[in-house]
């Protein structure tokens, strides 16, 4: 005979927390543009050897991914994934350099580099200049022509 939990409210609180977590991830995926990018650019292969963890980026509608990204690059394109614990509704992405535009600029006192991911989608993906320099070195001659802001 199955025993009933002594405190069923604990199960209810856990279920509500899990649904809240999933709902937040779903909302962030759609607001940021990640869901749209995943439809066209879901990673099917392997991440390149050259990658950096604990990276940050800002996407559209003020969606920030702070220190929870792994970002990589090679001559084929840009690779982005969210840490496993946050991966629900955020599959890893691969966007070819031919589908990316690059613009350097400033936000307040910080220098940033904004990638526009997907020619048709043009989802903003803003990173610090230090990460952009690493990505450019990994991309080599495949790096897109930069537009100055």
Tab-separated table of C-alpha atoms in Angstrom:
chain	number	residue	atom	x	y	z
A	1	UNK	CA	0.000	0.000	0.000
A	2	UNK	CA	1.352	3.401	-0.974
A	3	UNK	CA	1.840	5.882	1.783
A	4	UNK	CA	0.527	9.388	1.497
A	5	UNK	CA	3.013	12.188	2.045
A	6	UNK	CA	2.742	13.867	5.409
A	7	UNK	CA	3.088	17.286	3.834
A	8	UNK	CA	1.413	17.351	0.404
A	9	UNK	CA	1.927	21.125	0.249
A	10	UNK	CA	5.645	20.473	-0.262
A	11	UNK	CA	4.817	18.578	-3.453
A	12	UNK	CA	2.514	21.382	-4.552
A	13	UNK	CA	5.177	24.015	-3.899
A	14	UNK	CA	7.713	21.937	-5.836
A	15	UNK	CA	5.338	21.536	-8.770
A	16	UNK	CA	4.540	25.255	-8.826
A	17	UNK	CA	8.262	26.099	-8.685
A	18	UNK	CA	9.022	23.721	-11.575
A	19	UNK	CA	6.190	25.166	-13.671
A	20	UNK	CA	7.381	28.683	-12.858
A	21	UNK	CA	10.926	27.776	-13.898
A	22	UNK	CA	9.739	26.259	-17.180
A	23	UNK	CA	7.404	29.178	-17.853
A	24	UNK	CA	10.189	31.688	-17.249
A	25	UNK	CA	12.515	29.796	-19.582
A	26	UNK	CA	9.846	29.619	-22.279
A	27	UNK	CA	9.118	33.336	-21.982
A	28	UNK	CA	12.833	34.237	-22.071
A	29	UNK	CA	13.367	32.032	-25.125
A	30	UNK	CA	10.635	33.792	-27.076
A	31	UNK	CA	11.373	37.316	-25.863
A	32	UNK	CA	15.091	37.075	-26.584
A	33	UNK	CA	14.630	35.565	-30.041
A	34	UNK	CA	16.320	32.289	-29.079
A	35	UNK	CA	13.223	30.284	-30.039
A	36	UNK	CA	13.149	31.875	-33.505
A	37	UNK	CA	16.859	31.237	-33.996
A	38	UNK	CA	16.447	27.616	-32.881
A	39	UNK	CA	13.922	26.985	-35.650
A	40	UNK	CA	16.500	27.904	-38.282
A	41	UNK	CA	19.889	27.411	-36.610
A	42	UNK	CA	19.656	24.558	-34.099
A	43	UNK	CA	23.070	22.946	-33.658
A	44	UNK	CA	23.140	19.428	-35.072
A	45	UNK	CA	26.879	18.769	-34.879
A	46	UNK	CA	29.547	19.295	-32.269
A	47	UNK	CA	30.705	22.495	-30.623
A	48	UNK	CA	34.150	23.598	-31.864
A	49	UNK	CA	37.202	23.058	-29.716
A	50	UNK	CA	37.646	26.832	-29.377
A	51	UNK	CA	34.957	27.922	-26.923
A	52	UNK	CA	34.526	30.026	-23.832
A	53	UNK	CA	32.246	29.302	-20.896
A	54	UNK	CA	30.642	31.692	-18.395
A	55	UNK	CA	30.035	34.295	-21.095
A	56	UNK	CA	27.317	36.932	-21.170
A	57	UNK	CA	25.206	38.362	-23.966
A	58	UNK	CA	22.209	40.624	-24.351
A	59	UNK	CA	19.568	39.845	-26.924
A	60	UNK	CA	16.352	41.548	-27.968
A	61	UNK	CA	13.820	43.053	-25.565
A	62	UNK	CA	16.432	43.415	-22.826
A	63	UNK	CA	16.849	39.667	-22.420
A	64	UNK	CA	20.238	39.186	-20.760
A	65	UNK	CA	22.071	35.919	-20.428
A	66	UNK	CA	24.571	36.731	-17.680
A	67	UNK	CA	27.546	34.395	-17.289
A	68	UNK	CA	25.489	31.360	-18.359
A	69	UNK	CA	26.570	30.922	-21.985
A	70	UNK	CA	29.187	28.863	-23.726
A	71	UNK	CA	30.197	30.638	-26.920
A	72	UNK	CA	32.463	29.237	-29.608
A	73	UNK	CA	33.549	29.970	-33.132
A	74	UNK	CA	35.434	28.524	-36.037
A	75	UNK	CA	35.649	29.370	-39.724
A	76	UNK	CA	32.128	27.988	-40.269
A	77	UNK	CA	30.212	30.139	-37.790
A	78	UNK	CA	29.162	31.094	-34.289
A	79	UNK	CA	28.141	28.508	-31.694
A	80	UNK	CA	26.090	29.402	-28.629
A	81	UNK	CA	24.624	27.295	-25.845
A	82	UNK	CA	23.141	27.916	-22.424
A	83	UNK	CA	24.404	25.940	-19.434
A	84	UNK	CA	22.539	22.647	-19.040
A	85	UNK	CA	20.528	23.754	-16.015
A	86	UNK	CA	19.009	26.583	-18.089
A	87	UNK	CA	18.753	24.687	-21.385
A	88	UNK	CA	14.997	24.031	-21.321
A	89	UNK	CA	13.572	25.836	-24.395
A	90	UNK	CA	17.124	26.945	-25.298
A	91	UNK	CA	18.724	24.353	-27.610
A	92	UNK	CA	22.338	24.972	-28.690
A	93	UNK	CA	22.688	27.172	-31.779
A	94	UNK	CA	25.029	27.323	-34.759
A	95	UNK	CA	24.759	30.359	-37.052
A	96	UNK	CA	26.987	30.468	-40.164
A	97	UNK	CA	29.062	33.637	-40.579
A	98	UNK	CA	27.247	34.266	-43.878
A	99	UNK	CA	24.059	34.766	-41.813
A	100	UNK	CA	25.629	37.250	-39.367
A	101	UNK	CA	26.349	40.962	-39.504
A	102	UNK	CA	28.668	42.693	-37.023
A	103	UNK	CA	28.594	46.229	-35.637
A	104	UNK	CA	30.800	47.785	-32.978
A	105	UNK	CA	29.412	50.383	-30.626
A	106	UNK	CA	29.072	51.625	-27.077
A	107	UNK	CA	26.449	51.178	-24.413
A	108	UNK	CA	27.047	53.762	-21.719
A	109	UNK	CA	30.769	53.431	-20.919
A	110	UNK	CA	31.247	49.908	-22.307
A	111	UNK	CA	32.409	48.939	-25.760
A	112	UNK	CA	30.229	46.211	-27.196
A	113	UNK	CA	29.966	44.252	-30.388
A	114	UNK	CA	26.508	43.501	-31.716
A	115	UNK	CA	25.968	40.527	-33.943
A	116	UNK	CA	22.734	40.348	-35.910
A	117	UNK	CA	21.948	36.651	-36.139
A	118	UNK	CA	20.056	35.425	-39.183
A	119	UNK	CA	19.714	37.587	-42.281
A	120	UNK	CA	15.928	37.518	-42.117
A	121	UNK	CA	15.586	37.406	-38.333
A	122	UNK	CA	18.335	39.920	-37.444
A	123	UNK	CA	18.200	38.981	-33.742
A	124	UNK	CA	20.651	41.155	-31.772
A	125	UNK	CA	23.340	39.350	-29.799
A	126	UNK	CA	25.546	41.846	-27.930
A	127	UNK	CA	28.796	40.752	-26.307
A	128	UNK	CA	31.783	42.476	-24.739
A	129	UNK	CA	34.637	43.511	-26.980
A	130	UNK	CA	37.002	40.976	-25.371
A	131	UNK	CA	34.800	38.023	-26.370
A	132	UNK	CA	34.271	39.469	-29.856
A	133	UNK	CA	38.052	39.677	-30.327
A	134	UNK	CA	38.368	35.990	-29.429
A	135	UNK	CA	35.546	35.057	-31.798
A	136	UNK	CA	37.114	37.058	-34.617
A	137	UNK	CA	40.452	35.276	-34.145
A	138	UNK	CA	38.699	31.893	-34.279
A	139	UNK	CA	36.681	32.850	-37.365
A	140	UNK	CA	39.761	33.923	-39.310
A	141	UNK	CA	38.977	35.077	-42.834
A	142	UNK	CA	35.315	34.091	-42.481
A	143	UNK	CA	34.565	37.012	-40.111
A	144	UNK	CA	31.752	39.171	-41.562
A	145	UNK	CA	32.373	42.708	-42.777
A	146	UNK	CA	31.922	45.066	-39.837
A	147	UNK	CA	29.539	48.010	-39.865
A	148	UNK	CA	30.636	50.965	-37.732
A	149	UNK	CA	27.967	52.488	-35.512
